[in-house]
């Protein structure tokens, strides 16, 4: 009988691997994170909870590529610390065919065709580009650039400026990458507080407590756009 008891416990654990995420403590956002389509339409978007988001980095050549990958991993760790339940994970991949998101310097050749639709641009020394369908129901996949007919699953294309006037220091570079990652995760607006990472021109390189609270709130709202 004791053996059966252990089996039952194991069964509960197995079942809970597919449980819904636990209810989160109610929090309010520190600032408005919605996407403003027009004066009347505000949309929330985020990846399905528990999703691993795959990022491919474009090739600019030299140490800049290593810096970009380091900045992405630093940003991912910072945003991961902001949430309680592993609502998302972020990994780097070696092929654009496996990517949900592209990060590249402006001097790197384009990976996706950003002229395929009138996309939405969110910027701050970097630009996050994505396309919403006309019915405002989904964020569309961006076709791969060039003659490739391969199926793309890329939803966001992030361009980071290499202009030293816009990105004067390594810390600022890390901050811009982390800021743009905030847009990729669903924070579509900017904070008006200059102490936040999601301020238009961030002076920090990791999410503030207010950025973290805003993301936690946002991830547990229904997403208006399929991703
Ligand atoms: Zn921004």
PDB file of C-alpha atoms and ligand atoms in Angstrom:
ATOM      1  CA  UNK A   1       0.000   0.000   0.000  1.00  0.00           C
ATOM      2  CA  UNK A   2       2.853   2.332   0.777  1.00  0.00           C
ATOM      3  CA  UNK A   3       4.114   1.737  -2.721  1.00  0.00           C
ATOM      4  CA  UNK A   4       0.732   2.810  -4.126  1.00  0.00           C
ATOM      5  CA  UNK A   5       0.927   5.986  -2.089  1.00  0.00           C
ATOM      6  CA  UNK A   6       4.201   6.895  -3.744  1.00  0.00           C
ATOM      7  CA  UNK A   7       2.686   6.220  -7.165  1.00  0.00           C
ATOM      8  CA  UNK A   8      -0.229   8.536  -6.413  1.00  0.00           C
ATOM      9  CA  UNK A   9       2.156  11.310  -5.370  1.00  0.00           C
ATOM     10  CA  UNK A  10       4.165  10.811  -8.530  1.00  0.00           C
ATOM     11  CA  UNK A  11       0.956  11.021 -10.563  1.00  0.00           C
ATOM     12  CA  UNK A  12       0.081  14.353  -8.945  1.00  0.00           C
ATOM     13  CA  UNK A  13       3.505  15.710  -9.856  1.00  0.00           C
ATOM     14  CA  UNK A  14       3.123  14.543 -13.444  1.00  0.00           C
ATOM     15  CA  UNK A  15      -0.326  16.090 -13.713  1.00  0.00           C
ATOM     16  CA  UNK A  16       0.940  19.380 -12.324  1.00  0.00           C
ATOM     17  CA  UNK A  17       3.598  19.603 -14.995  1.00  0.00           C
ATOM     18  CA  UNK A  18       0.715  20.577 -17.260  1.00  0.00           C
ATOM     19  CA  UNK A  19      -1.168  22.678 -14.681  1.00  0.00           C
ATOM     20  CA  UNK A  20      -2.109  26.266 -15.365  1.00  0.00           C
ATOM     21  CA  UNK A  21       0.351  28.733 -13.914  1.00  0.00           C
ATOM     22  CA  UNK A  22      -0.468  29.682 -10.334  1.00  0.00           C
ATOM     23  CA  UNK A  23      -2.605  32.713  -9.644  1.00  0.00           C
ATOM     24  CA  UNK A  24      -0.370  35.734  -9.208  1.00  0.00           C
ATOM     25  CA  UNK A  25      -0.763  38.309  -6.470  1.00  0.00           C
ATOM     26  CA  UNK A  26      -2.737  41.221  -7.855  1.00  0.00           C
ATOM     27  CA  UNK A  27      -0.434  44.041  -8.842  1.00  0.00           C
ATOM     28  CA  UNK A  28      -1.001  47.117 -10.907  1.00  0.00           C
ATOM     29  CA  UNK A  29       1.366  48.329 -13.606  1.00  0.00           C
ATOM     30  CA  UNK A  30       3.706  51.197 -12.738  1.00  0.00           C
ATOM     31  CA  UNK A  31       2.980  52.725 -16.143  1.00  0.00           C
ATOM     32  CA  UNK A  32       0.758  52.076 -19.142  1.00  0.00           C
ATOM     33  CA  UNK A  33       2.245  49.198 -21.167  1.00  0.00           C
ATOM     34  CA  UNK A  34      -0.406  48.916 -23.915  1.00  0.00           C
ATOM     35  CA  UNK A  35       0.128  49.416 -27.608  1.00  0.00           C
ATOM     36  CA  UNK A  36      -1.720  52.588 -28.667  1.00  0.00           C
ATOM     37  CA  UNK A  37      -3.122  51.893 -32.123  1.00  0.00           C
ATOM     38  CA  UNK A  38      -5.212  55.059 -32.133  1.00  0.00           C
ATOM     39  CA  UNK A  39      -6.905  57.249 -29.554  1.00  0.00           C
ATOM     40  CA  UNK A  40      -9.533  54.607 -28.782  1.00  0.00           C
ATOM     41  CA  UNK A  41      -7.648  51.372 -29.274  1.00  0.00           C
ATOM     42  CA  UNK A  42      -5.125  50.052 -26.802  1.00  0.00           C
ATOM     43  CA  UNK A  43      -3.892  46.514 -27.186  1.00  0.00           C
ATOM     44  CA  UNK A  44      -1.987  44.161 -24.922  1.00  0.00           C
ATOM     45  CA  UNK A  45       0.349  41.632 -26.477  1.00  0.00           C
ATOM     46  CA  UNK A  46       2.684  39.052 -25.036  1.00  0.00           C
ATOM     47  CA  UNK A  47       3.981  35.589 -25.847  1.00  0.00           C
ATOM     48  CA  UNK A  48       1.990  32.595 -24.568  1.00  0.00           C
ATOM     49  CA  UNK A  49       2.984  31.925 -20.959  1.00  0.00           C
ATOM     50  CA  UNK A  50       5.775  29.421 -20.546  1.00  0.00           C
ATOM     51  CA  UNK A  51       7.091  30.030 -24.062  1.00  0.00           C
ATOM     52  CA  UNK A  52      10.789  29.842 -24.895  1.00  0.00           C
ATOM     53  CA  UNK A  53      11.533  32.824 -27.138  1.00  0.00           C
ATOM     54  CA  UNK A  54      14.293  32.126 -29.665  1.00  0.00           C
ATOM     55  CA  UNK A  55      16.548  34.996 -30.698  1.00  0.00           C
ATOM     56  CA  UNK A  56      18.916  35.067 -33.670  1.00  0.00           C
ATOM     57  CA  UNK A  57      21.530  37.795 -33.929  1.00  0.00           C
ATOM     58  CA  UNK A  58      22.531  39.207 -37.298  1.00  0.00           C
ATOM     59  CA  UNK A  59      26.195  39.222 -38.242  1.00  0.00           C
ATOM     60  CA  UNK A  60      27.957  42.596 -38.335  1.00  0.00           C
ATOM     61  CA  UNK A  61      31.472  41.160 -37.989  1.00  0.00           C
ATOM     62  CA  UNK A  62      34.110  41.573 -35.311  1.00  0.00           C
ATOM     63  CA  UNK A  63      33.634  41.920 -31.586  1.00  0.00           C
ATOM     64  CA  UNK A  64      30.318  43.748 -32.045  1.00  0.00           C
ATOM     65  CA  UNK A  65      28.576  40.407 -32.552  1.00  0.00           C
ATOM     66  CA  UNK A  66      29.921  39.052 -29.260  1.00  0.00           C
ATOM     67  CA  UNK A  67      28.854  42.263 -27.515  1.00  0.00           C
ATOM     68  CA  UNK A  68      25.348  41.960 -28.895  1.00  0.00           C
ATOM     69  CA  UNK A  69      25.003  38.363 -27.758  1.00  0.00           C
ATOM     70  CA  UNK A  70      26.349  39.276 -24.307  1.00  0.00           C
ATOM     71  CA  UNK A  71      23.887  42.168 -24.081  1.00  0.00           C
ATOM     72  CA  UNK A  72      20.979  39.903 -25.051  1.00  0.00           C
ATOM     73  CA  UNK A  73      21.897  37.320 -22.406  1.00  0.00           C
ATOM     74  CA  UNK A  74      22.277  40.070 -19.801  1.00  0.00           C
ATOM     75  CA  UNK A  75      18.901  41.543 -20.761  1.00  0.00           C
ATOM     76  CA  UNK A  76      17.237  38.113 -20.699  1.00  0.00           C
ATOM     77  CA  UNK A  77      18.595  37.439 -17.219  1.00  0.00           C
ATOM     78  CA  UNK A  78      17.365  40.817 -16.008  1.00  0.00           C
ATOM     79  CA  UNK A  79      13.838  40.377 -17.365  1.00  0.00           C
ATOM     80  CA  UNK A  80      13.736  36.778 -16.100  1.00  0.00           C
ATOM     81  CA  UNK A  81      14.481  38.049 -12.602  1.00  0.00           C
ATOM     82  CA  UNK A  82      11.488  40.368 -12.930  1.00  0.00           C
ATOM     83  CA  UNK A  83       8.953  37.544 -13.081  1.00  0.00           C
ATOM     84  CA  UNK A  84       8.026  34.906 -10.517  1.00  0.00           C
ATOM     85  CA  UNK A  85       6.862  31.849 -12.441  1.00  0.00           C
ATOM     86  CA  UNK A  86       9.122  31.435 -15.485  1.00  0.00           C
ATOM     87  CA  UNK A  87       6.456  32.990 -17.671  1.00  0.00           C
ATOM     88  CA  UNK A  88       9.029  32.995 -20.473  1.00  0.00           C
ATOM     89  CA  UNK A  89      12.512  31.833 -21.266  1.00  0.00           C
ATOM     90  CA  UNK A  90      14.929  33.286 -23.815  1.00  0.00           C
ATOM     91  CA  UNK A  91      17.570  31.420 -25.793  1.00  0.00           C
ATOM     92  CA  UNK A  92      19.930  32.261 -28.623  1.00  0.00           C
ATOM     93  CA  UNK A  93      19.640  30.159 -31.800  1.00  0.00           C
ATOM     94  CA  UNK A  94      22.019  29.691 -34.724  1.00  0.00           C
ATOM     95  CA  UNK A  95      19.589  30.012 -37.623  1.00  0.00           C
ATOM     96  CA  UNK A  96      17.020  32.670 -38.537  1.00  0.00           C
ATOM     97  CA  UNK A  97      14.728  29.767 -39.462  1.00  0.00           C
ATOM     98  CA  UNK A  98      14.531  28.867 -35.771  1.00  0.00           C
ATOM     99  CA  UNK A  99      14.092  32.468 -34.583  1.00  0.00           C
ATOM    100  CA  UNK A 100      11.069  34.234 -33.111  1.00  0.00           C
ATOM    101  CA  UNK A 101      13.020  37.469 -32.831  1.00  0.00           C
ATOM    102  CA  UNK A 102      15.975  39.006 -34.676  1.00  0.00           C
ATOM    103  CA  UNK A 103      18.379  41.392 -32.958  1.00  0.00           C
ATOM    104  CA  UNK A 104      20.986  43.031 -35.192  1.00  0.00           C
ATOM    105  CA  UNK A 105      23.144  46.101 -35.442  1.00  0.00           C
ATOM    106  CA  UNK A 106      22.145  48.612 -38.092  1.00  0.00           C
ATOM    107  CA  UNK A 107      25.351  47.827 -40.011  1.00  0.00           C
ATOM    108  CA  UNK A 108      24.486  44.116 -40.338  1.00  0.00           C
ATOM    109  CA  UNK A 109      22.690  42.886 -43.483  1.00  0.00           C
ATOM    110  CA  UNK A 110      18.909  42.594 -42.959  1.00  0.00           C
ATOM    111  CA  UNK A 111      17.549  39.169 -42.024  1.00  0.00           C
ATOM    112  CA  UNK A 112      13.863  39.859 -42.589  1.00  0.00           C
ATOM    113  CA  UNK A 113      11.975  42.055 -45.016  1.00  0.00           C
ATOM    114  CA  UNK A 114      10.714  45.007 -42.999  1.00  0.00           C
ATOM    115  CA  UNK A 115       8.973  46.533 -46.020  1.00  0.00           C
ATOM    116  CA  UNK A 116       6.403  43.745 -46.183  1.00  0.00           C
ATOM    117  CA  UNK A 117       3.863  45.728 -44.205  1.00  0.00           C
ATOM    118  CA  UNK A 118       3.414  49.080 -42.581  1.00  0.00           C
ATOM    119  CA  UNK A 119       4.891  47.893 -39.321  1.00  0.00           C
ATOM    120  CA  UNK A 120       4.895  49.416 -35.898  1.00  0.00           C
ATOM    121  CA  UNK A 121       8.145  50.967 -34.750  1.00  0.00           C
ATOM    122  CA  UNK A 122       9.125  51.449 -31.147  1.00  0.00           C
ATOM    123  CA  UNK A 123      12.499  53.095 -30.720  1.00  0.00           C
ATOM    124  CA  UNK A 124      15.196  54.456 -28.377  1.00  0.00           C
ATOM    125  CA  UNK A 125      18.670  54.141 -29.942  1.00  0.00           C
ATOM    126  CA  UNK A 126      17.212  50.913 -31.165  1.00  0.00           C
ATOM    127  CA  UNK A 127      14.070  50.135 -33.116  1.00  0.00           C
ATOM    128  CA  UNK A 128      11.683  47.248 -32.542  1.00  0.00           C
ATOM    129  CA  UNK A 129       9.605  46.525 -35.641  1.00  0.00           C
ATOM    130  CA  UNK A 130       6.580  44.262 -35.928  1.00  0.00           C
ATOM    131  CA  UNK A 131       3.443  43.893 -38.035  1.00  0.00           C
ATOM    132  CA  UNK A 132      -0.132  43.600 -36.796  1.00  0.00           C
ATOM    133  CA  UNK A 133      -2.833  42.217 -39.114  1.00  0.00           C
ATOM    134  CA  UNK A 134      -5.624  44.510 -40.298  1.00  0.00           C
ATOM    135  CA  UNK A 135      -8.153  42.942 -37.971  1.00  0.00           C
ATOM    136  CA  UNK A 136      -5.898  43.673 -34.981  1.00  0.00           C
ATOM    137  CA  UNK A 137      -5.884  40.018 -33.922  1.00  0.00           C
ATOM    138  CA  UNK A 138      -2.299  38.858 -34.422  1.00  0.00           C
ATOM    139  CA  UNK A 139       1.321  39.831 -34.817  1.00  0.00           C
ATOM    140  CA  UNK A 140       2.343  38.511 -38.231  1.00  0.00           C
ATOM    141  CA  UNK A 141       5.478  36.599 -39.204  1.00  0.00           C
ATOM    142  CA  UNK A 142       8.010  38.718 -41.089  1.00  0.00           C
ATOM    143  CA  UNK A 143       9.270  37.169 -44.353  1.00  0.00           C
ATOM    144  CA  UNK A 144      12.963  36.436 -44.612  1.00  0.00           C
ATOM    145  CA  UNK A 145      14.937  38.929 -46.711  1.00  0.00           C
ATOM    146  CA  UNK A 146      16.338  38.146 -50.143  1.00  0.00           C
ATOM    147  CA  UNK A 147      15.133  35.307 -52.305  1.00  0.00           C
ATOM    148  CA  UNK A 148      14.556  32.835 -49.507  1.00  0.00           C
ATOM    149  CA  UNK A 149      11.167  31.163 -49.682  1.00  0.00           C
ATOM    150  CA  UNK A 150      11.743  29.396 -46.379  1.00  0.00           C
ATOM    151  CA  UNK A 151       8.931  29.767 -43.878  1.00  0.00           C
ATOM    152  CA  UNK A 152       9.727  32.434 -41.298  1.00  0.00           C
ATOM    153  CA  UNK A 153       8.400  32.496 -37.766  1.00  0.00           C
ATOM    154  CA  UNK A 154      10.096  35.798 -36.896  1.00  0.00           C
ATOM    155  CA  UNK A 155       7.678  38.196 -35.220  1.00  0.00           C
ATOM    156  CA  UNK A 156       9.992  41.014 -34.115  1.00  0.00           C
ATOM    157  CA  UNK A 157      12.996  42.615 -35.784  1.00  0.00           C
ATOM    158  CA  UNK A 158      15.157  44.711 -33.468  1.00  0.00           C
ATOM    159  CA  UNK A 159      17.772  47.079 -34.889  1.00  0.00           C
ATOM    160  CA  UNK A 160      20.374  48.516 -32.538  1.00  0.00           C
ATOM    161  CA  UNK A 161      22.146  51.699 -33.575  1.00  0.00           C
ATOM    162  CA  UNK A 162      25.920  51.625 -34.014  1.00  0.00           C
ATOM    163  CA  UNK A 163      26.074  55.427 -33.980  1.00  0.00           C
ATOM    164  CA  UNK A 164      28.347  56.457 -31.086  1.00  0.00           C
ATOM    165  CA  UNK A 165      26.248  59.591 -30.617  1.00  0.00           C
ATOM    166  CA  UNK A 166      23.227  57.415 -29.816  1.00  0.00           C
ATOM    167  CA  UNK A 167      25.146  54.605 -28.125  1.00  0.00           C
ATOM    168  CA  UNK A 168      28.169  56.270 -26.515  1.00  0.00           C
ATOM    169  CA  UNK A 169      29.060  53.608 -23.942  1.00  0.00           C
ATOM    170  CA  UNK A 170      28.911  49.862 -23.441  1.00  0.00           C
ATOM    171  CA  UNK A 171      26.467  50.338 -20.562  1.00  0.00           C
ATOM    172  CA  UNK A 172      24.203  52.390 -22.811  1.00  0.00           C
ATOM    173  CA  UNK A 173      24.413  49.650 -25.461  1.00  0.00           C
ATOM    174  CA  UNK A 174      23.375  47.042 -22.897  1.00  0.00           C
ATOM    175  CA  UNK A 175      20.569  49.346 -21.752  1.00  0.00           C
ATOM    176  CA  UNK A 176      19.195  49.810 -25.261  1.00  0.00           C
ATOM    177  CA  UNK A 177      19.237  46.063 -25.927  1.00  0.00           C
ATOM    178  CA  UNK A 178      17.409  45.426 -22.635  1.00  0.00           C
ATOM    179  CA  UNK A 179      14.933  48.233 -23.401  1.00  0.00           C
ATOM    180  CA  UNK A 180      14.110  46.801 -26.823  1.00  0.00           C
ATOM    181  CA  UNK A 181      13.716  43.363 -25.248  1.00  0.00           C
ATOM    182  CA  UNK A 182      11.078  44.944 -23.015  1.00  0.00           C
ATOM    183  CA  UNK A 183       9.143  45.850 -26.182  1.00  0.00           C
ATOM    184  CA  UNK A 184       9.580  42.294 -27.500  1.00  0.00           C
ATOM    185  CA  UNK A 185       8.175  40.896 -24.248  1.00  0.00           C
ATOM    186  CA  UNK A 186       5.094  43.125 -24.547  1.00  0.00           C
ATOM    187  CA  UNK A 187       5.787  46.521 -22.986  1.00  0.00           C
ATOM    188  CA  UNK A 188       4.669  48.604 -25.955  1.00  0.00           C
ATOM    189  CA  UNK A 189       4.740  52.046 -24.359  1.00  0.00           C
ATOM    190  CA  UNK A 190       7.381  54.098 -22.615  1.00  0.00           C
ATOM    191  CA  UNK A 191       7.653  55.028 -18.969  1.00  0.00           C
ATOM    192  CA  UNK A 192       7.737  58.748 -18.229  1.00  0.00           C
ATOM    193  CA  UNK A 193      10.104  58.127 -15.289  1.00  0.00           C
ATOM    194  CA  UNK A 194      13.758  58.540 -16.321  1.00  0.00           C
ATOM    195  CA  UNK A 195      14.768  55.995 -13.649  1.00  0.00           C
ATOM    196  CA  UNK A 196      13.042  53.181 -15.574  1.00  0.00           C
ATOM    197  CA  UNK A 197      14.582  51.008 -18.266  1.00  0.00           C
ATOM    198  CA  UNK A 198      11.498  51.608 -20.410  1.00  0.00           C
ATOM    199  CA  UNK A 199      12.034  55.380 -20.332  1.00  0.00           C
ATOM    200  CA  UNK A 200      12.487  56.658 -23.893  1.00  0.00           C
ATOM    201  CA  UNK A 201      16.218  57.156 -23.392  1.00  0.00           C
ATOM    202  CA  UNK A 202      17.187  54.674 -20.667  1.00  0.00           C
ATOM    203  CA  UNK A 203      20.149  55.421 -18.404  1.00  0.00           C
ATOM    204  CA  UNK A 204      20.152  51.975 -16.769  1.00  0.00           C
ATOM    205  CA  UNK A 205      20.757  48.544 -18.287  1.00  0.00           C
ATOM    206  CA  UNK A 206      18.446  46.342 -16.213  1.00  0.00           C
ATOM    207  CA  UNK A 207      14.706  46.561 -15.491  1.00  0.00           C
ATOM    208  CA  UNK A 208      13.800  48.734 -12.508  1.00  0.00           C
ATOM    209  CA  UNK A 209      11.338  47.490  -9.871  1.00  0.00           C
ATOM    210  CA  UNK A 210       8.672  49.509 -11.711  1.00  0.00           C
ATOM    211  CA  UNK A 211       9.550  47.896 -15.062  1.00  0.00           C
ATOM    212  CA  UNK A 212       9.409  44.486 -13.368  1.00  0.00           C
ATOM    213  CA  UNK A 213       5.990  45.157 -11.824  1.00  0.00           C
ATOM    214  CA  UNK A 214       4.641  46.412 -15.139  1.00  0.00           C
ATOM    215  CA  UNK A 215       5.817  43.298 -16.986  1.00  0.00           C
ATOM    216  CA  UNK A 216       4.412  40.969 -14.306  1.00  0.00           C
ATOM    217  CA  UNK A 217       1.022  42.671 -14.581  1.00  0.00           C
ATOM    218  CA  UNK A 218       1.055  42.647 -18.352  1.00  0.00           C
ATOM    219  CA  UNK A 219       1.951  38.954 -18.694  1.00  0.00           C
ATOM    220  CA  UNK A 220      -1.145  37.983 -16.746  1.00  0.00           C
ATOM    221  CA  UNK A 221      -3.557  40.030 -18.848  1.00  0.00           C
ATOM    222  CA  UNK A 222      -5.182  38.330 -21.845  1.00  0.00           C
ATOM    223  CA  UNK A 223      -3.164  39.015 -24.987  1.00  0.00           C
ATOM    224  CA  UNK A 224      -5.240  40.863 -27.607  1.00  0.00           C
ATOM    225  CA  UNK A 225      -2.821  39.785 -30.329  1.00  0.00           C
ATOM    226  CA  UNK A 226      -1.855  36.182 -31.094  1.00  0.00           C
ATOM    227  CA  UNK A 227       1.860  35.568 -31.105  1.00  0.00           C
TER     228      UNK A 227
HETATM  229 ZN1  LIG B   1      11.316  52.049 -26.721  1.00  0.00          ZN
END
